[in-house]
Amino acid sequence: MSRNKVNYALIEDASYRKVSYNKRMKGILKKSDELKTLCDVEVATVIYGPYRNEPYTFPNNDVVRNTFIKVKELPTLERSKNMVTREEFTMQITSKGKEGK
Amino acid sequence: MSRNKVNYALIEDASYRKVSYNKRMKGILKKSDELKTLCDVEVATVIYGPYRNEPYTFPNNDVVRNTFIKVKELPTLERSKNMVTREEFTMQITSKGKEGK
DNA sequence: GATTCTATTTATAAACT
DNA sequence: TAGTTTATAAATAGAAT
């Protein structure tokens, strides 16, 4: 964004890529924190790249672990497709789905 | 952002809070996708709130699970504090830390 | 209540230090 | 080459639909 439009592709220049990474990391973490506070939802993010040996966790390792546990039982991609189909079917037989978005 | 500055606090009005949640969710997912593409890093995000029964995963359940494995072995908050201290100590005895950030 | 519009704030690419 | 500044693109709060 800014002085020029951003091209949606890998930034070829390594040093500029790192500068961009640092700025954007900061931006995403701020946005995540805002979402959590403004809308009262749980947000857990892990970013893993060549700039640190360990993955970066937001807001911290413990919250990430707690939140990610909820994902354990979720379907794999293959099963997920079936689930959606089932959901859509349920939507059809009930007048309206009850979940938000 | 926008017509008015955002107040860093829970949005009291539930319907407006949901509208804001939808907009900001979309924004964060876009930013995450951009970071991944522009800077070639792994990003995994889980958002869990009252608007869905299941946690929302980005980019999908499988990637989140894979990334989560890397976080399993990371220290807890308590141990983390010690780690930082140790890192700082290492920084002191070596002229310069070698990690990015 | 969801979708579109628009004024304004916020994020950030490039320049500069 | 990390921090600061500035011009501009992008996100989004509130309004309109």
Coordinates of N, CA, C and O (backbone and C1' of nucleotides) in Angstrom, one line a residue, chain A residues 1-4 23, chain C residues 10-15, chain D residues 5-9:
Chain A
M1 N 0.8 -1.2 0.0 CA 0.0 0.0 0.0 C 0.9 1.2 0.0 O 1.9 1.3 0.5
S2 N 0.6 2.1 -0.5 CA 1.1 3.5 -0.2 C 1.8 4.1 -1.4 O 1.1 4.4 -2.4
R3 N 3.1 4.4 -1.4 CA 3.6 5.1 -2.5 C 3.3 4.5 -3.9 O 3.2 5.1 -4.9
N4 N 3.2 3.2 -3.8 CA 2.7 2.4 -5.0 C 1.8 1.3 -4.6 O 1.8 0.9 -3.5
K23 N 7.0 -4.7 8.9 CA 5.8 -3.7 8.9 C 4.5 -4.4 8.9 O 3.6 -4.1 9.7
Chain C
dT10 P -7.5 6.2 13.3 O5' -6.7 5.2 12.3 C5' -7.4 4.0 11.9 C4' -6.5 3.2 10.9 C3' -5.1 2.9 11.4 O3' -4.9 1.5 11.3 C1' -5.1 3.7 9.2
dA11 P -3.5 0.8 11.6 O5' -2.9 0.6 10.2 C5' -3.7 -0.3 9.3 C4' -2.9 -0.5 8.0 C3' -1.5 -1.0 8.2 O3' -1.3 -2.0 7.2 C1' -1.4 1.0 7.0
dT12 P 0.1 -2.8 7.1 O5' 1.0 -1.9 6.1 C5' 0.6 -1.8 4.7 C4' 1.4 -0.8 4.0 C3' 2.9 -1.1 4.2 O3' 3.6 -0.9 2.9 C1' 2.5 1.1 4.5
dA13 P 4.1 -2.2 2.1 O5' 4.7 -1.5 0.8 C5' 3.8 -0.9 -0.1 C4' 4.5 0.1 -1.0 C3' 5.9 -0.2 -1.4 O3' 6.2 0.3 -2.7 C1' 5.9 1.7 0.1
dA14 P 7.6 0.2 -3.4 O5' 8.3 1.6 -3.1 C5' 7.6 2.8 -3.5 C4' 8.4 4.0 -3.0 C3' 9.9 4.0 -3.2 O3' 10.2 5.2 -3.9 C1' 9.4 4.5 -1.0
dA15 P 11.7 5.6 -4.1 O5' 11.9 6.7 -3.0 C5' 10.9 7.8 -2.8 C4' 11.3 8.7 -1.7 C3' 12.8 9.1 -1.7 O3' 12.9 10.5 -1.5 C1' 12.3 8.2 0.4
Chain D
dT5 P 9.9 11.5 12.6 O5' 9.7 11.6 11.0 C5' 10.8 12.2 10.2 C4' 10.3 12.2 8.7 C3' 8.9 12.9 8.6 O3' 9.1 13.8 7.5 C1' 9.0 10.8 7.5
dT6 P 7.8 14.8 7.1 O5' 7.2 14.1 5.8 C5' 8.1 13.8 4.7 C4' 7.3 13.1 3.6 C3' 5.9 13.7 3.4 O3' 5.6 13.7 2.0 C1' 5.8 11.4 3.8
dA7 P 4.6 14.7 1.4 O5' 4.1 13.9 0.2 C5' 5.0 13.0 -0.5 C4' 4.3 11.8 -1.1 C3' 2.9 12.1 -1.7 O3' 2.9 11.4 -2.9 C1' 2.7 10.5 0.1
dT8 P 1.6 11.5 -3.8 O5' 0.8 10.2 -3.5 C5' 1.5 8.9 -3.8 C4' 0.7 7.8 -3.1 C3' -0.8 7.8 -3.6 O3' -0.8 6.6 -4.4 C1' -0.5 7.4 -1.3
dA9 P -2.2 6.0 -4.9 O5' -2.4 4.7 -4.0 C5' -1.3 3.8 -4.0 C4' -1.7 2.6 -3.0 C3' -3.0 1.9 -3.3 O3' -2.7 0.5 -2.9 C1' -3.2 3.0 -1.2

